[in-house]
């Protein structure tokens, strides 16, 4: 999934986050972004991540697209900018 996400958003800054983009660190459980992906995108082919890019999955005041492009995890609450 991460490779598809990276291809969809060239220039993203999530290299350090990788699987934790969708999963709780160290596990198979999904974080907030992963839950939105599975609920709204996963069953569509090809995957259109733009469906959830305007959401704020982790409810930290920063939309998913901005977090993807700046390298903050869209599934883990960060400090609002």
CSV table of N, CA and C in Angstrom, one decimal:
chain,number,residue,atom,x,y,z
A,1,UNK,N,0.8,-1.2,0.0
A,1,UNK,CA,0.0,0.0,0.0
A,1,UNK,C,0.9,1.3,0.0
A,2,UNK,N,2.0,1.2,0.8
A,2,UNK,CA,2.8,2.4,0.9
A,2,UNK,C,3.4,2.8,-0.5
A,3,UNK,N,3.8,1.8,-1.3
A,3,UNK,CA,4.3,2.2,-2.6
A,3,UNK,C,3.3,2.8,-3.5
A,4,UNK,N,2.1,2.4,-3.4
A,4,UNK,CA,1.0,3.0,-4.2
A,4,UNK,C,0.7,4.4,-3.7
A,5,UNK,N,0.8,4.6,-2.4
A,5,UNK,CA,0.6,6.0,-1.9
A,5,UNK,C,1.7,6.9,-2.3
A,6,UNK,N,3.0,6.4,-2.3
A,6,UNK,CA,4.1,7.2,-2.7
A,6,UNK,C,4.1,7.5,-4.2
A,7,UNK,N,3.6,6.6,-5.0
A,7,UNK,CA,3.5,6.8,-6.4
A,7,UNK,C,2.4,7.9,-6.7
A,8,UNK,N,1.3,7.8,-5.9
A,8,UNK,CA,0.2,8.7,-6.1
A,8,UNK,C,0.6,10.2,-5.7
A,9,UNK,N,1.5,10.3,-4.8
A,9,UNK,CA,2.0,11.6,-4.3
A,9,UNK,C,3.5,11.7,-4.5
A,10,UNK,N,3.9,11.9,-5.7
A,10,UNK,CA,5.4,12.1,-5.9
A,10,UNK,C,5.9,13.3,-5.1
A,11,UNK,N,7.0,13.2,-4.5
A,11,UNK,CA,7.6,14.2,-3.7
A,11,UNK,C,7.1,14.2,-2.2
A,12,UNK,N,6.3,13.2,-1.8
A,12,UNK,CA,5.8,13.2,-0.5
A,12,UNK,C,7.0,13.0,0.5
A,13,UNK,N,6.8,13.3,1.7
A,13,UNK,CA,7.9,13.2,2.7
A,13,UNK,C,7.6,12.2,3.8
A,14,UNK,N,7.0,11.1,3.4
A,14,UNK,CA,6.6,10.0,4.4
A,14,UNK,C,7.6,8.9,4.4
A,15,UNK,N,8.8,9.0,3.9
A,15,UNK,CA,9.8,7.9,3.8
A,15,UNK,C,10.1,7.4,5.2
A,16,UNK,N,10.2,8.2,6.2
A,16,UNK,CA,10.5,7.8,7.6
A,16,UNK,C,9.3,7.1,8.3
A,17,UNK,N,8.1,7.4,7.8
A,17,UNK,CA,6.9,6.9,8.4
A,17,UNK,C,6.5,5.5,7.9
A,18,UNK,N,6.6,5.3,6.6
A,18,UNK,CA,6.3,4.1,5.8
A,18,UNK,C,5.0,3.4,6.3
A,19,UNK,N,5.1,2.2,6.8
A,19,UNK,CA,3.9,1.5,7.2
A,19,UNK,C,3.0,2.2,8.3
A,20,UNK,N,3.7,3.0,9.1
A,20,UNK,CA,2.9,3.7,10.1
A,20,UNK,C,2.0,4.8,9.6
A,21,UNK,N,2.1,5.0,8.2
A,21,UNK,CA,1.2,5.9,7.6
A,21,UNK,C,-0.3,5.4,7.9
A,22,UNK,N,-0.5,4.1,7.8
A,22,UNK,CA,-1.8,3.5,8.0
A,22,UNK,C,-1.9,2.7,9.2
A,23,UNK,N,-0.8,2.2,9.8
A,23,UNK,CA,-0.9,1.3,10.9
A,23,UNK,C,-0.3,1.9,12.2
A,24,UNK,N,-0.8,1.4,13.3
A,24,UNK,CA,-0.3,1.8,14.6
A,24,UNK,C,1.1,1.2,14.6
A,25,UNK,N,2.1,1.9,15.0
A,25,UNK,CA,3.5,1.5,15.0
A,25,UNK,C,3.6,0.1,15.6
A,26,UNK,N,4.3,-0.7,14.8
A,26,UNK,CA,4.7,-2.1,15.3
A,26,UNK,C,3.5,-3.1,15.2
A,27,UNK,N,2.5,-2.8,14.5
A,27,UNK,CA,1.3,-3.7,14.5
A,27,UNK,C,0.5,-3.7,13.3
A,28,UNK,N,-0.5,-4.5,13.3
A,28,UNK,CA,-1.4,-4.6,12.1
A,28,UNK,C,-2.6,-3.7,12.3
A,29,UNK,N,-2.8,-3.2,13.5
A,29,UNK,CA,-4.0,-2.4,13.8
A,29,UNK,C,-3.9,-1.1,13.0
A,30,UNK,N,-5.0,-0.6,12.5
A,30,UNK,CA,-5.0,0.6,11.7
A,30,UNK,C,-5.1,1.9,12.5
A,31,UNK,N,-4.4,2.9,12.1
A,31,UNK,CA,-4.6,4.2,12.7
A,31,UNK,C,-5.8,4.9,12.0
A,32,UNK,N,-6.0,6.2,12.3
A,32,UNK,CA,-7.1,6.9,11.8
A,32,UNK,C,-7.1,7.0,10.3
A,33,UNK,N,-5.9,7.3,9.7
A,33,UNK,CA,-5.8,7.4,8.2
A,33,UNK,C,-6.0,6.0,7.6
A,34,UNK,N,-5.4,5.0,8.2
A,34,UNK,CA,-5.6,3.6,7.6
A,34,UNK,C,-7.1,3.2,7.6
A,35,UNK,N,-7.8,3.6,8.7
A,35,UNK,CA,-9.3,3.3,8.7
A,35,UNK,C,-10.0,4.0,7.7
A,36,UNK,N,-9.7,5.3,7.4
A,36,UNK,CA,-10.3,6.1,6.3
A,36,UNK,C,-10.0,5.4,5.0
A,37,UNK,N,-8.7,5.0,4.8
A,37,UNK,CA,-8.3,4.4,3.5
A,37,UNK,C,-9.1,3.1,3.3
A,38,UNK,N,-9.2,2.3,4.3
A,38,UNK,CA,-9.9,1.0,4.1
A,38,UNK,C,-11.4,1.2,3.9
A,39,UNK,N,-12.0,2.2,4.6
A,39,UNK,CA,-13.4,2.5,4.5
A,39,UNK,C,-13.8,3.1,3.1
A,40,UNK,N,-12.9,4.0,2.6
A,40,UNK,CA,-13.3,4.8,1.4
A,40,UNK,C,-12.6,4.6,0.1
A,41,UNK,N,-11.4,4.0,0.2
A,41,UNK,CA,-10.5,3.9,-1.0
A,41,UNK,C,-10.2,2.4,-1.4
A,42,UNK,N,-9.9,1.6,-0.5
A,42,UNK,CA,-9.4,0.3,-0.7
A,42,UNK,C,-10.1,-0.6,-1.8
A,43,UNK,N,-11.4,-0.5,-1.8
A,43,UNK,CA,-12.2,-1.3,-2.7
A,43,UNK,C,-12.3,-0.7,-4.1
A,44,UNK,N,-11.7,0.4,-4.4
A,44,UNK,CA,-11.7,1.0,-5.7
A,44,UNK,C,-10.4,0.7,-6.4
A,45,UNK,N,-10.4,0.4,-7.6
A,45,UNK,CA,-9.2,0.2,-8.4
A,45,UNK,C,-9.3,1.0,-9.6
A,46,UNK,N,-8.2,1.8,-10.0
A,46,UNK,CA,-7.1,2.0,-9.1
A,46,UNK,C,-7.4,2.8,-7.9
A,47,UNK,N,-6.5,2.7,-6.9
A,47,UNK,CA,-6.8,3.5,-5.7
A,47,UNK,C,-6.7,5.0,-5.9
A,48,UNK,N,-7.7,5.7,-5.5
A,48,UNK,CA,-7.7,7.2,-5.7
A,48,UNK,C,-7.6,7.8,-4.3
A,49,UNK,N,-6.4,8.0,-3.8
A,49,UNK,CA,-6.1,8.6,-2.5
A,49,UNK,C,-6.7,10.0,-2.3
A,50,UNK,N,-7.0,10.6,-3.5
A,50,UNK,CA,-7.5,12.0,-3.4
A,50,UNK,C,-8.9,12.0,-2.7
A,51,UNK,N,-9.6,10.9,-2.6
A,51,UNK,CA,-10.9,10.8,-2.0
A,51,UNK,C,-10.8,11.2,-0.5
A,52,UNK,N,-9.6,10.9,0.1
A,52,UNK,CA,-9.5,11.2,1.6
A,52,UNK,C,-8.4,12.3,1.8
A,53,UNK,N,-7.9,12.9,0.8
A,53,UNK,CA,-6.8,13.9,1.1
A,53,UNK,C,-7.3,15.1,1.7
A,54,UNK,N,-8.6,15.5,1.6
A,54,UNK,CA,-9.1,16.7,2.2
A,54,UNK,C,-9.6,16.5,3.6
A,55,UNK,N,-9.6,15.2,4.0
A,55,UNK,CA,-10.0,14.8,5.4
A,55,UNK,C,-8.9,15.1,6.4
A,56,UNK,N,-9.2,15.3,7.6
A,56,UNK,CA,-8.3,15.4,8.7
A,56,UNK,C,-8.5,14.1,9.5
A,57,UNK,N,-7.9,13.0,9.0
A,57,UNK,CA,-8.2,11.7,9.7
A,57,UNK,C,-7.9,11.7,11.1
A,58,UNK,N,-6.8,12.3,11.5
A,58,UNK,CA,-6.3,12.2,12.9
A,58,UNK,C,-6.8,13.4,13.7
A,59,UNK,N,-7.6,14.2,13.1
A,59,UNK,CA,-8.3,15.4,13.8
A,59,UNK,C,-7.4,16.3,14.5
A,60,UNK,N,-6.2,16.6,13.9
A,60,UNK,CA,-5.3,17.5,14.5
A,60,UNK,C,-5.3,18.9,13.9
A,61,UNK,N,-6.2,19.1,13.0
A,61,UNK,CA,-6.3,20.5,12.3
A,61,UNK,C,-5.6,20.6,11.1
A,62,UNK,N,-4.9,19.5,10.6
A,62,UNK,CA,-4.1,19.5,9.4
A,62,UNK,C,-4.7,18.5,8.4
A,63,UNK,N,-5.0,18.9,7.2
A,63,UNK,CA,-5.6,17.9,6.3
A,63,UNK,C,-4.6,16.8,5.9
A,64,UNK,N,-5.1,15.7,5.5
A,64,UNK,CA,-4.2,14.5,5.1
A,64,UNK,C,-3.2,14.9,4.1
A,65,UNK,N,-3.7,15.6,3.0
A,65,UNK,CA,-2.7,15.9,1.9
A,65,UNK,C,-1.6,16.7,2.4
A,66,UNK,N,-1.8,17.7,3.2
A,66,UNK,CA,-0.7,18.6,3.8
A,66,UNK,C,0.2,17.7,4.6
A,67,UNK,N,-0.3,16.8,5.4
A,67,UNK,CA,0.5,15.9,6.2
A,67,UNK,C,1.4,15.0,5.4
A,68,UNK,N,0.8,14.5,4.3
A,68,UNK,CA,1.5,13.6,3.4
A,68,UNK,C,2.7,14.3,2.8
A,69,UNK,N,2.4,15.5,2.3
A,69,UNK,CA,3.4,16.3,1.6
A,69,UNK,C,4.5,16.9,2.5
A,70,UNK,N,4.2,17.1,3.7
A,70,UNK,CA,5.2,17.7,4.6
A,70,UNK,C,5.9,16.6,5.5
A,71,UNK,N,5.4,15.4,5.5
A,71,UNK,CA,6.0,14.3,6.3
A,71,UNK,C,5.5,14.1,7.7
A,72,UNK,N,4.4,14.8,8.0
A,72,UNK,CA,3.8,14.5,9.3
A,72,UNK,C,2.8,13.4,9.0
A,73,UNK,N,2.6,12.5,9.9
A,73,UNK,CA,1.8,11.3,9.7
A,73,UNK,C,0.3,11.7,9.7
A,74,UNK,N,-0.5,11.4,8.6
A,74,UNK,CA,-1.9,11.8,8.6
A,74,UNK,C,-2.7,10.9,9.5
A,75,UNK,N,-2.1,9.8,10.1
A,75,UNK,CA,-2.9,9.0,11.0
A,75,UNK,C,-2.6,9.1,12.4
A,76,UNK,N,-1.7,10.1,12.7
A,76,UNK,CA,-1.3,10.3,14.1
A,76,UNK,C,-1.4,11.8,14.4
A,77,UNK,N,-2.0,12.1,15.5
A,77,UNK,CA,-2.3,13.5,15.8
A,77,UNK,C,-0.9,14.2,16.0
A,78,UNK,N,-0.8,15.4,15.4
A,78,UNK,CA,0.4,16.2,15.5
A,78,UNK,C,-0.1,17.5,16.1
A,79,UNK,N,0.9,18.4,16.5
A,79,UNK,CA,0.5,19.7,17.0
A,79,UNK,C,0.1,20.5,15.8
A,80,UNK,N,-1.1,21.2,15.9
A,80,UNK,CA,-1.5,22.1,14.8
A,80,UNK,C,-0.4,23.1,14.5
A,81,UNK,N,-0.3,23.5,13.2
A,81,UNK,CA,0.7,24.5,12.8
A,81,UNK,C,0.2,25.9,13.0
